[in-house]
Amino acid sequence: MTGNGDEPFITAVKPLVDAMGGEMLPPDEAGPDDVVLAWEGVDAVAVRLPQLADSLDHILAAMERKQGKPLADLDRKAKQEVVRILEARGAFSVRHGVETVASALGVSRFTVYNYLNREKEN
């Protein structure tokens, strides 16, 4: 991005930015909502964070890759675990989060709510 010996830093943070679904850009292109990261006192890279709804899609895609198959193909226990992980990551605070997760899991919104309520009872 800036080329001032910051390539190891950029290489180090790239997996984190990718996992969040963010975008890396030169610091001088940073907008007011972007996060500028400095390395050894010099602005090295700007990170544009995704919108929450985009983050949820990104998280679901990453979970699917980790499982090695569509989330809808998981058994009930595995789907409940997915819902537990997503709740811990704040997925259901996103507008239409329950609907998005239900669609990815191939279940109804009612089922997702049941999984959430079941988790709260334990």
Coordinates of C-alpha atoms in Angstrom, one line a residue:
M1 CA 0.0 0.0 0.0
T2 CA 2.6 2.6 1.0
G3 CA 5.8 0.6 0.2
N4 CA 7.8 1.9 3.2
G5 CA 8.9 -1.4 4.6
D6 CA 5.4 -2.1 5.8
E7 CA 4.7 -5.2 3.6
P8 CA 5.3 -7.7 6.5
F9 CA 2.7 -5.8 8.5
I10 CA 0.2 -5.7 5.6
T11 CA 0.8 -9.4 5.0
A12 CA 0.3 -10.1 8.7
V13 CA -3.1 -8.3 9.0
K14 CA -4.5 -9.4 5.6
P15 CA -5.9 -12.8 6.9
L16 CA -7.7 -10.9 9.7
V17 CA -9.1 -8.3 7.3
D18 CA -10.2 -11.1 4.9
A19 CA -11.8 -13.1 7.7
M20 CA -13.9 -10.0 8.6
G21 CA -14.8 -9.4 5.0
G22 CA -13.0 -6.1 5.0
E23 CA -11.1 -4.4 2.2
M24 CA -7.5 -3.0 2.4
L25 CA -6.7 0.2 0.6
P26 CA -4.0 2.9 0.6
P27 CA -4.2 5.1 3.7
D28 CA -4.6 8.3 1.6
E29 CA -7.9 6.8 0.2
A30 CA -9.4 6.2 3.6
G31 CA -12.9 7.5 4.2
P32 CA -14.2 8.8 7.6
D33 CA -15.5 5.3 8.6
D34 CA -12.3 3.4 7.6
V35 CA -9.7 2.4 10.1
V36 CA -6.1 3.5 9.3
L37 CA -3.4 1.2 10.7
A38 CA 0.1 2.5 11.4
W39 CA 3.3 0.6 11.3
E40 CA 6.4 2.0 13.0
G41 CA 4.7 5.4 13.2
V42 CA 3.7 5.6 9.5
D43 CA 0.2 5.0 8.2
A44 CA 0.5 1.6 6.4
V45 CA -2.9 0.6 5.3
A46 CA -6.6 1.6 5.6
V47 CA -9.2 -1.0 6.3
R48 CA -12.7 -0.6 5.1
L49 CA -15.0 -2.7 7.3
P50 CA -18.0 -4.4 5.8
Q51 CA -21.6 -3.5 6.6
L52 CA -23.0 -5.8 9.3
A53 CA -25.3 -7.6 6.8
D54 CA -22.4 -8.3 4.5
S55 CA -20.4 -9.6 7.5
L56 CA -23.2 -12.1 8.3
D57 CA -23.1 -13.4 4.7
H58 CA -19.3 -13.6 5.0
I59 CA -19.5 -15.5 8.3
L60 CA -22.0 -17.9 6.9
A61 CA -19.8 -18.6 3.9
A62 CA -16.8 -19.2 6.1
M63 CA -18.7 -21.6 8.3
E64 CA -19.9 -23.4 5.2
R65 CA -16.3 -23.7 4.0
K66 CA -15.2 -25.0 7.4
Q67 CA -17.9 -27.6 7.4
G68 CA -17.1 -28.7 3.9
K69 CA -20.7 -28.7 2.8
P70 CA -23.8 -26.5 2.7
L71 CA -25.1 -25.6 6.2
A72 CA -28.5 -26.8 5.1
D73 CA -27.0 -30.3 4.9
L74 CA -25.9 -30.4 8.5
D75 CA -27.8 -32.5 11.1
R76 CA -29.9 -30.8 13.7
K77 CA -27.3 -30.9 16.4
A78 CA -24.7 -29.2 14.1
K79 CA -27.3 -26.6 13.1
Q80 CA -27.9 -25.8 16.7
E81 CA -24.2 -25.4 17.2
V82 CA -24.0 -23.0 14.2
V83 CA -26.8 -20.9 15.7
R84 CA -25.0 -20.8 19.1
I85 CA -21.8 -19.6 17.4
L86 CA -23.7 -17.0 15.4
E87 CA -25.5 -15.7 18.4
A88 CA -22.1 -15.3 20.2
R89 CA -20.9 -13.3 17.2
G90 CA -23.9 -11.0 17.3
A91 CA -25.5 -12.3 14.1
F92 CA -29.0 -11.9 15.4
S93 CA -28.5 -8.2 16.1
V94 CA -28.3 -7.6 12.3
R95 CA -31.5 -6.7 10.6
H96 CA -33.0 -9.8 9.0
G97 CA -30.4 -11.9 10.8
V98 CA -32.8 -14.6 11.8
E99 CA -34.2 -14.9 8.3
T100 CA -30.7 -14.9 6.7
V101 CA -29.5 -17.7 9.0
A102 CA -32.7 -19.7 8.6
S103 CA -32.3 -19.6 4.9
A104 CA -28.7 -20.7 5.1
L105 CA -29.6 -23.6 7.4
G106 CA -32.6 -24.6 5.3
V107 CA -34.9 -24.2 8.3
S108 CA -37.8 -21.9 9.3
R109 CA -37.4 -18.7 11.3
F110 CA -39.4 -20.5 14.0
T111 CA -36.8 -23.2 14.2
V112 CA -34.0 -20.7 14.6
Y113 CA -35.9 -19.1 17.4
N114 CA -36.4 -22.5 19.0
Y115 CA -32.6 -23.1 18.8
L116 CA -32.0 -19.7 20.4
N117 CA -34.5 -20.3 23.2
R118 CA -33.1 -23.8 23.8
E119 CA -29.6 -22.3 24.2
K120 CA -30.9 -19.8 26.8
E121 CA -32.5 -22.6 28.8
N122 CA -29.2 -24.4 29.2

